[in-house]
Every structure is written in C-alpha cells, then in structure tokens.
Short mmCIF file of C-alpha atoms and ligand atoms in Angstrom, two decimals:
data_model
loop_
_atom_site.label_atom_id
_atom_site.label_comp_id
_atom_site.label_asym_id
_atom_site.label_seq_id
_atom_site.Cartn_x
_atom_site.Cartn_y
_atom_site.Cartn_z
CA UNK A 1351 -70.93 -11.44 85.01
CA UNK A 1352 -74.26 -12.86 83.94
CA UNK A 1353 -75.44 -16.38 83.50
CA UNK A 1354 -78.31 -17.98 81.62
CA UNK A 1355 -80.95 -19.09 84.02
CA UNK A 1356 -83.59 -21.70 83.17
CA UNK A 1357 -86.44 -20.25 81.10
CA UNK A 1358 -84.25 -17.67 79.42
CA UNK A 1359 -84.13 -15.23 82.34
CA UNK A 1360 -80.81 -13.79 83.30
CA UNK A 1361 -79.45 -14.08 86.79
CA UNK A 1362 -76.62 -12.06 88.21
CA UNK A 1363 -73.87 -14.01 89.85
CA UNK A 1364 -73.99 -13.41 93.55
CA UNK A 1365 -71.42 -10.73 94.33
CA UNK A 1366 -68.43 -12.26 96.02
CA UNK A 1367 -68.87 -15.70 94.51
CA UNK A 1368 -65.59 -15.59 92.62
CA UNK A 1369 -63.94 -14.28 95.74
CA UNK A 1370 -65.37 -17.17 97.75
CA UNK A 1371 -64.21 -19.71 95.19
CA UNK A 1372 -60.73 -18.27 95.31
CA UNK A 1373 -60.69 -18.35 99.09
CA UNK A 1374 -61.87 -21.91 99.00
CA UNK A 1375 -59.11 -22.98 96.63
CA UNK A 1376 -56.51 -21.21 98.71
CA UNK A 1377 -57.84 -22.78 101.87
CA UNK A 1378 -57.85 -26.22 100.25
CA UNK A 1379 -54.21 -25.71 99.35
CA UNK A 1380 -53.35 -24.66 102.87
CA UNK A 1381 -55.23 -27.66 104.23
CA UNK A 1382 -53.15 -30.06 102.11
CA UNK A 1383 -49.93 -28.38 103.15
CA UNK A 1384 -50.92 -28.47 106.79
CA UNK A 1385 -51.67 -32.20 106.65
CA UNK A 1386 -48.15 -32.76 105.33
CA UNK A 1387 -46.54 -30.40 107.80
CA UNK A 1388 -48.58 -31.57 110.78
CA UNK A 1389 -50.19 -28.30 111.77
CA UNK A 1390 -52.97 -30.10 113.63
CA UNK A 1391 -53.41 -30.96 117.26
CA UNK A 1392 -56.09 -32.69 119.28
CA UNK A 1393 -57.89 -31.26 122.26
CA UNK A 1394 -59.87 -33.38 124.69
CA UNK A 1395 -63.15 -32.60 126.37
CA UNK A 1396 -64.10 -34.63 129.45
CA UNK A 1397 -67.35 -36.60 129.50
CA UNK A 1398 -68.70 -36.64 133.02
CA UNK A 1399 -70.74 -38.96 135.16
CA UNK A 1400 -73.25 -36.31 136.25
CA UNK A 1401 -74.06 -38.00 139.56
CA UNK A 1402 -70.49 -38.49 140.72
CA UNK A 1403 -69.04 -35.45 138.98
CA UNK A 1404 -66.31 -37.75 137.74
CA UNK A 1405 -64.72 -38.14 134.33
CA UNK A 1406 -66.09 -41.13 132.42
CA UNK A 1407 -64.39 -40.59 129.06
CA UNK A 1408 -63.15 -37.87 126.73
CA UNK A 1409 -63.94 -36.63 123.24
CA UNK A 1410 -61.04 -35.80 120.94
CA UNK A 1411 -61.55 -32.68 118.82
CA UNK A 1412 -59.16 -31.66 116.07
CA UNK A 1413 -57.59 -28.20 115.94
CA UNK A 1414 -55.97 -26.60 112.90
CA UNK A 1415 -53.24 -24.17 113.90
CA UNK A 1416 -52.25 -22.40 110.72
CA UNK A 1417 -48.88 -20.65 111.02
CA UNK A 1418 -50.18 -17.39 109.47
CA UNK A 1419 -53.95 -17.60 109.62
CA UNK A 1420 -54.07 -18.75 113.23
CA UNK A 1421 -56.57 -21.21 114.53
CA UNK A 1422 -59.26 -22.21 112.04
CA UNK A 1423 -62.38 -23.81 113.58
CA UNK A 1424 -63.43 -27.36 112.56
CA UNK A 1425 -66.84 -26.16 111.40
CA UNK A 1426 -64.96 -24.21 108.71
CA UNK A 1427 -62.42 -26.77 107.55
CA UNK A 1428 -64.04 -30.19 108.20
CA UNK A 1429 -66.67 -29.68 105.45
CA UNK A 1430 -63.88 -28.65 103.06
CA UNK A 1431 -61.76 -31.62 104.15
CA UNK A 1432 -64.75 -33.84 103.43
CA UNK A 1433 -65.46 -32.40 99.97
CA UNK A 1434 -61.81 -32.77 98.97
CA UNK A 1435 -61.38 -36.15 100.73
CA UNK A 1436 -58.48 -34.69 102.68
CA UNK A 1437 -60.47 -35.98 105.66
CA UNK A 1438 -59.32 -39.52 104.78
CA UNK A 1439 -55.61 -39.05 105.61
CA UNK A 1440 -56.42 -36.39 108.21
CA UNK A 1441 -58.93 -38.70 109.89
CA UNK A 1442 -56.38 -41.49 110.05
CA UNK A 1443 -53.92 -39.09 111.66
CA UNK A 1444 -56.60 -38.07 114.20
CA UNK A 1445 -57.35 -41.68 115.11
CA UNK A 1446 -53.64 -42.46 115.43
CA UNK A 1447 -53.07 -39.43 117.63
CA UNK A 1448 -56.00 -40.42 119.88
CA UNK A 1449 -54.51 -43.93 120.13
CA UNK A 1450 -51.11 -42.53 121.09
CA UNK A 1451 -52.80 -40.52 123.83
CA UNK A 1452 -54.78 -43.56 125.04
CA UNK A 1453 -51.50 -45.47 125.25
CA UNK A 1454 -49.85 -42.63 127.19
CA UNK A 1455 -52.66 -42.34 129.70
CA UNK A 1456 -52.76 -46.10 130.17
CA UNK A 1457 -49.02 -46.16 130.80
CA UNK A 1458 -49.35 -43.32 133.32
CA UNK A 1459 -51.80 -45.41 135.34
CA UNK A 1460 -54.97 -43.45 134.75
CA UNK A 1461 -58.31 -45.14 135.19
CA UNK A 1462 -59.18 -46.74 131.83
CA UNK A 1463 -61.75 -44.93 129.71
CA UNK A 1464 -62.62 -44.51 126.07
CA UNK A 1465 -61.39 -41.67 123.89
CA UNK A 1466 -64.18 -40.78 121.46
CA UNK A 1467 -63.04 -39.92 117.95
CA UNK A 1468 -65.34 -38.14 115.50
CA UNK A 1469 -65.50 -39.83 112.14
CA UNK A 1470 -66.98 -38.40 108.98
CA UNK A 1471 -69.30 -40.29 106.62
CA UNK A 1472 -66.68 -39.75 103.91
CA UNK A 1473 -64.21 -41.81 105.94
CA UNK A 1474 -66.80 -44.56 106.45
CA UNK A 1475 -67.32 -44.76 102.70
CA UNK A 1476 -63.69 -45.78 102.18
CA UNK A 1477 -63.78 -49.49 101.32
CA UNK A 1478 -60.82 -50.27 103.58
CA UNK A 1479 -61.93 -48.21 106.60
CA UNK A 1480 -62.39 -51.21 108.91
CA UNK A 1481 -58.94 -52.59 108.17
CA UNK A 1482 -57.45 -49.08 108.49
CA UNK A 1483 -58.94 -48.76 111.98
CA UNK A 1484 -57.67 -52.20 112.97
CA UNK A 1485 -54.23 -51.45 111.59
CA UNK A 1486 -53.90 -48.10 113.39
CA UNK A 1487 -54.93 -49.65 116.72
CA UNK A 1488 -52.50 -52.49 116.19
CA UNK A 1489 -49.63 -50.19 115.21
CA UNK A 1490 -50.24 -47.98 118.23
CA UNK A 1491 -50.61 -50.99 120.55
CA UNK A 1492 -54.05 -49.94 121.75
CA UNK A 1493 -56.93 -52.33 122.44
CA UNK A 1494 -60.43 -51.42 121.20
CA UNK A 1495 -61.93 -50.85 124.66
CA UNK A 1496 -60.06 -47.54 124.77
CA UNK A 1497 -61.76 -46.14 121.68
CA UNK A 1498 -65.24 -44.93 120.80
CA UNK A 1499 -66.30 -43.55 117.43
CA UNK A 1500 -68.83 -40.73 117.06
CA UNK A 1501 -70.87 -40.67 113.88
CA UNK A 1502 -73.71 -38.38 112.90
CA UNK A 1503 -77.15 -39.66 112.04
CA UNK A 1504 -76.46 -39.21 108.33
CA UNK A 1505 -73.94 -42.07 108.51
CA UNK A 1506 -76.73 -44.39 109.55
CA UNK A 1507 -79.50 -43.07 107.38
CA UNK A 1508 -78.06 -43.67 103.96
CA UNK A 1509 -77.36 -47.17 102.91
CA UNK A 1510 -77.30 -50.74 104.05
CA UNK A 1511 -73.54 -51.01 103.33
CA UNK A 1512 -72.82 -48.20 105.72
CA UNK A 1513 -74.58 -50.02 108.51
CA UNK A 1514 -72.55 -53.13 107.78
CA UNK A 1515 -69.39 -51.07 108.06
CA UNK A 1516 -70.54 -49.60 111.37
CA UNK A 1517 -71.44 -53.07 112.63
CA UNK A 1518 -67.98 -54.32 111.60
CA UNK A 1519 -66.40 -51.49 113.60
CA UNK A 1520 -68.42 -52.51 116.65
CA UNK A 1521 -67.37 -56.10 116.18
CA UNK A 1522 -63.75 -55.00 116.65
CA UNK A 1523 -64.83 -53.93 120.15
CA UNK A 1524 -65.02 -50.21 119.50
CA UNK A 1525 -68.25 -48.57 120.71
CA UNK A 1526 -70.24 -46.29 118.42
CA UNK A 1527 -72.14 -43.16 119.44
CA UNK A 1528 -74.67 -41.26 117.35
CA UNK A 1529 -73.58 -37.63 117.58
CA UNK A 1530 -75.96 -34.65 117.45
CA UNK A 1531 -78.84 -37.04 118.02
CA UNK A 1532 -82.28 -35.55 117.42
CA UNK A 1533 -81.28 -33.22 114.60
CA UNK A 1534 -81.20 -35.74 111.78
CA UNK A 1535 -83.86 -37.86 110.20
CA UNK A 1536 -83.70 -40.96 112.35
CA UNK A 1537 -87.22 -41.78 113.25
CA UNK A 1538 -87.56 -43.10 116.74
CA UNK A 1539 -89.22 -46.23 115.41
CA UNK A 1540 -86.20 -47.74 113.71
CA UNK A 1541 -83.60 -46.84 116.31
CA UNK A 1542 -83.52 -50.45 117.47
CA UNK A 1543 -82.06 -51.43 114.12
CA UNK A 1544 -79.21 -48.94 114.26
CA UNK A 1545 -75.85 -50.47 115.07
CA UNK A 1546 -74.99 -48.08 117.91
CA UNK A 1547 -74.16 -48.16 121.61
CA UNK A 1548 -74.82 -44.58 122.63
CA UNK A 1549 -77.14 -41.71 121.75
CA UNK A 1550 -75.51 -38.33 122.13
CA UNK A 1551 -78.26 -35.73 122.57
CA UNK A 1552 -77.60 -32.65 120.46
CA UNK A 1553 -76.68 -29.55 122.40
CA UNK A 1554 -79.54 -27.52 120.94
CA UNK A 1555 -81.93 -29.46 123.23
CA UNK A 1556 -79.66 -28.99 126.25
CA UNK A 1557 -78.99 -25.30 125.95
CA UNK A 1558 -82.58 -24.21 126.51
CA UNK A 1559 -83.62 -27.17 128.63
CA UNK A 1560 -84.24 -24.88 131.60
CA UNK A 1561 -86.59 -22.56 129.70
CA UNK A 1562 -88.10 -24.68 126.94
CA UNK A 1563 -90.73 -27.25 127.84
CA UNK A 1564 -90.41 -28.85 124.41
CA UNK A 1565 -86.66 -29.43 124.72
CA UNK A 1566 -87.28 -31.06 128.07
CA UNK A 1567 -89.89 -33.34 126.53
CA UNK A 1568 -87.55 -34.28 123.69
CA UNK A 1569 -84.70 -35.08 126.06
CA UNK A 1570 -87.03 -37.18 128.16
CA UNK A 1571 -88.24 -39.05 125.08
CA UNK A 1572 -84.65 -39.73 123.96
CA UNK A 1573 -83.70 -41.02 127.42
CA UNK A 1574 -86.72 -43.34 127.46
CA UNK A 1575 -85.94 -44.48 123.95
CA UNK A 1576 -82.34 -45.24 124.90
CA UNK A 1577 -83.48 -47.18 127.95
CA UNK A 1578 -85.86 -49.35 125.96
CA UNK A 1579 -83.34 -49.96 123.19
CA UNK A 1580 -80.57 -50.73 125.69
CA UNK A 1581 -78.42 -47.78 124.61
CA UNK A 1582 -76.38 -45.40 126.71
CA UNK A 1583 -77.29 -41.75 126.56
CA UNK A 1584 -75.13 -38.66 126.97
CA UNK A 1585 -75.92 -34.95 126.75
CA UNK A 1586 -73.58 -32.48 125.04
CA UNK A 1587 -73.30 -28.73 125.54
CA UNK A 1588 -74.03 -28.50 129.28
CA UNK A 1589 -73.15 -24.94 130.24
CA UNK A 1590 -74.79 -24.51 133.63
CA UNK A 1591 -75.25 -26.46 136.84
CA UNK A 1592 -78.99 -26.08 136.46
CA UNK A 1593 -78.90 -27.87 133.11
CA UNK A 1594 -76.88 -30.71 134.64
CA UNK A 1595 -79.36 -31.07 137.51
CA UNK A 1596 -82.33 -31.04 135.17
CA UNK A 1597 -80.71 -33.72 133.03
CA UNK A 1598 -80.31 -35.93 136.08
CA UNK A 1599 -83.98 -35.54 136.96
CA UNK A 1600 -84.79 -36.57 133.37
CA UNK A 1601 -82.68 -39.71 133.79
CA UNK A 1602 -79.64 -38.64 131.76
CA UNK A 1603 -76.60 -39.54 133.83
CA UNK A 1604 -73.76 -38.60 131.55
CA UNK A 1605 -72.79 -35.34 129.89
CA UNK A 1606 -70.14 -32.95 128.69
CA UNK A 1607 -69.96 -29.21 128.20
CA UNK A 1608 -68.30 -25.96 129.17
CA UNK A 1609 -69.81 -26.22 132.68
CA UNK A 1610 -67.34 -29.05 133.35
CA UNK A 1611 -64.59 -28.13 130.92
CA UNK A 1612 -64.05 -26.81 127.45
CA UNK A 1613 -61.87 -28.97 125.17
CA UNK A 1614 -58.27 -28.68 126.40
CA UNK A 1615 -54.81 -30.05 125.53
CA UNK A 1616 -54.10 -33.53 126.93
CA UNK A 1617 -51.93 -32.36 129.84
CA UNK A 1618 -54.65 -30.00 131.08
CA UNK A 1619 -57.19 -32.77 130.81
CA UNK A 1620 -55.13 -35.06 133.04
CA UNK A 1621 -56.05 -33.15 136.18
CA UNK A 1622 -59.60 -34.37 135.76
CA UNK A 1623 -58.80 -38.08 135.31
CA UNK A 1624 -58.94 -40.37 138.33
CA UNK A 1625 -55.74 -42.35 138.90
CA UNK A 1626 -55.61 -46.02 139.63
CA UNK A 1627 -52.15 -47.51 139.54
CA UNK A 1628 -48.79 -46.17 138.60
CA UNK A 1629 -47.06 -48.64 136.35
CA UNK A 1630 -43.61 -48.44 134.93
P1 C2E B 898 -69.26 -32.31 117.70
O1 C2E B 898 -68.56 -33.60 117.50
O2 C2E B 898 -70.72 -32.36 117.93
O3 C2E B 898 -68.49 -31.59 118.88
C1 C2E B 898 -69.07 -30.74 119.81
C2 C2E B 898 -68.67 -29.30 119.58
O4 C2E B 898 -69.29 -28.49 120.59
C3 C2E B 898 -67.18 -29.01 119.71
O5 C2E B 898 -66.89 -27.93 118.84
C4 C2E B 898 -67.06 -28.56 121.16
O6 C2E B 898 -65.93 -27.74 121.40
C5 C2E B 898 -68.32 -27.78 121.32
N1 C2E B 898 -68.78 -27.71 122.71
C6 C2E B 898 -68.53 -28.56 123.73
N2 C2E B 898 -69.15 -28.18 124.85
C7 C2E B 898 -69.83 -27.06 124.57
C8 C2E B 898 -70.69 -26.19 125.34
O7 C2E B 898 -70.94 -26.38 126.53
N3 C2E B 898 -71.22 -25.13 124.67
C9 C2E B 898 -70.97 -24.90 123.34
N4 C2E B 898 -71.53 -23.82 122.79
N5 C2E B 898 -70.18 -25.68 122.59
C10 C2E B 898 -69.62 -26.77 123.20
P2 C2E B 898 -65.66 -27.98 117.84
O8 C2E B 898 -64.47 -28.57 118.51
O9 C2E B 898 -65.55 -26.62 117.25
O10 C2E B 898 -66.13 -29.01 116.73
C11 C2E B 898 -67.23 -28.76 115.92
C12 C2E B 898 -67.58 -29.95 115.07
O11 C2E B 898 -66.52 -30.22 114.14
C13 C2E B 898 -67.75 -31.25 115.85
O12 C2E B 898 -69.04 -31.33 116.43
C14 C2E B 898 -67.53 -32.27 114.76
O13 C2E B 898 -68.69 -32.41 113.98
C15 C2E B 898 -66.44 -31.60 113.94
N6 C2E B 898 -65.14 -32.13 114.39
C16 C2E B 898 -64.35 -31.71 115.39
N7 C2E B 898 -63.25 -32.48 115.50
C17 C2E B 898 -63.37 -33.44 114.54
C18 C2E B 898 -62.56 -34.56 114.15
O14 C2E B 898 -61.51 -34.87 114.74
N8 C2E B 898 -63.01 -35.30 113.08
C19 C2E B 898 -64.18 -35.01 112.44
N9 C2E B 898 -64.55 -35.78 111.41
N10 C2E B 898 -64.96 -33.99 112.80
C20 C2E B 898 -64.57 -33.22 113.84
MG1 MG B 899 -68.66 -35.37 118.51
MG1 MG B 900 -72.21 -33.17 118.68
MG1 MG B 901 -71.56 -31.46 115.46
#
C-alpha cells in the first residue's frame, strides 16, 4: 500500500500498521466488554512514612484481568481507554471501588488514611466531574478525608478551567497530588499557583538516586520547592533501602515502592495497616 506524501513523494505505509489498527479495534472492543462484565480489580500499594517505616496511605492501581488474554498492564490500556473515553465510566468505577474499600477499612477499625486514586485528564474534562465525585462519595458513604486524587502535570498545564475544576475538587476536602512530578513542563516558578497539596517525585529520579548526582540535586530541589510552597512531598519507585535512606537525608519523608511492597490486593495490604479500634 502506498500513500501520497506532501511534495508528491511516495511513502510506504509502515509494515504492520493495518495489523496494529486491527489489534487496537479488537482491544477497544474487549475493553468495552470488560467494563460491562467487570473484569477489573484494584490493587493497593502502601505509601510509607520513611522515618517510622509505617503506612501513611495507599495508592489504588487498576488491573484488567481479561478472561482469555490474561492480565493487561495499565500502560497498555489506559491510553486506549482515554482515547475512546471509556476511561470516564471506568474511572467512576475505580473511584467507587476505592470508596468501598475505604469504607471497609474504616469499619474494620484501621487507622484512617487516604486512598489515592489516579485520575486522567480526560475525566477532568467532563463538565460534571466534580458532581460525579461528590455523588460517588455520598453513595458509598465515604467522607473526603479518606480520598486523594493523583493527577499528572499535564492536567495542570493546559487551561484555566482545568485548574478551577481541580480547585473545586480540593474544596470538597479531597487532597490532590501531582503525579510523576519533574517529567512534565511545570516550571518551578509557577508551582505556587498550582492547586495541589502534594508533589509526587517521578520514579526516574529515585531509581538512580544512589549513582546519579543530578537526580540527587533534582530531588533536593523538589523537596526545597515543596517546603517553600507548603506542599507535601513523596517519592515513588523506591526499590532499595539505600534509596530510602538517601531520600531521608534529602528531606523527603514519605515514599512508596517495591522495597516496601508492590501493589497488592486489599487483603494482602491489610497486614501493613496499623489498627486503632475495632468497631462493630
Ligand atoms: P503511576 O500512577 O505513576 O503509578 C506508579 C506505577 O509504578 C505503577 O504501575 C506501580 O505498580 C509502579 N511501581 C510502584 N513501585 C514501583 C517500584 O518500586 N519500581 C517500579 N519499577 N515500578 C513501581 P502500574 O500499576 O502498572 O500503573 C502504571 C500507570 O498506569 C500509573 O502510573 C498510572 O499513570 C496508570 N494507572 C494505573 N492505575 C490507574 C487508574 O486507576 N486510573 C488511571 N487513570 N490511571 C491509572
Ligand atoms: Mg499514581
Ligand atoms: Mg507516578
Ligand atoms: Mg505514571
């Protein structure tokens, strides 16, 4: 197959393009079916207070368990779910599921903490997103201090409206974290204007923190920035004890990563949560 390319030259279609398109369509179909059939689950990864070695919160991460294809990673299907807007109903299901879990853990007498839910920019663009969030919390009988929302820098960068939406979410009482911080285009100078509570340092700076002077400098700069702006800071992707120790010396007191735990089903996560009171 050939295609006219600007200037009259001819360009061959990349081999495998049709194949990829077909796969994409099939996958999109499967994604829709799976949303209806409920082939998704959430896993939870503990966020740790690095000084105390104690759980301070969890992040909910969606898992797609396809009956035939097996487990499909979020990096594969989330972009597709975003393009097709399937992320809108799927994202509502994810929030609801996280709320149900928050309710469960509260009822079981665990120490209160926030469950962080990742939210895509596509969801934020929905005009009724704030009322959807309020409604889901209300229906699941969960108060906002049990929920945090993680957004990437791109959600903040774009438009004024988006920031209003984020601010409205914070006004409910839900905290907002900027995920993968340091990889986007936020310039340090306007961070004060961002409606956020937490900076979540991208794992690329953590994973070579013990060998790369520059990563260390960046982490230190982000910690200082957070301090001055009155934001919390958390590191993601901690895989070794050495990385955790280095982070503490740089002033970062919270983190998550395989060193503490990979994302696990709720019941496996429970072993790591401090208990307070049992209430019936
Ligand atoms: P993210 O929100 O930045 O999540 C962190 C990812 O890093 C997760 O991958 C997590 O399993 C992984 N991770 C955690 N600790 C370590 C570590 O020590 N080392 C390494 N190498 N990786 C670690 P996962 O679950 O595959 O998710 C990938 C991305 O997919 C997420 O990045 C997020 O952008 C998206 N995603 C996942 N769940 C959801 C969701 O429920 N909604 C939305 N909108 N996006 C989601
Ligand atoms: Mg996240
Ligand atoms: Mg991240
Ligand atoms: Mg990410």
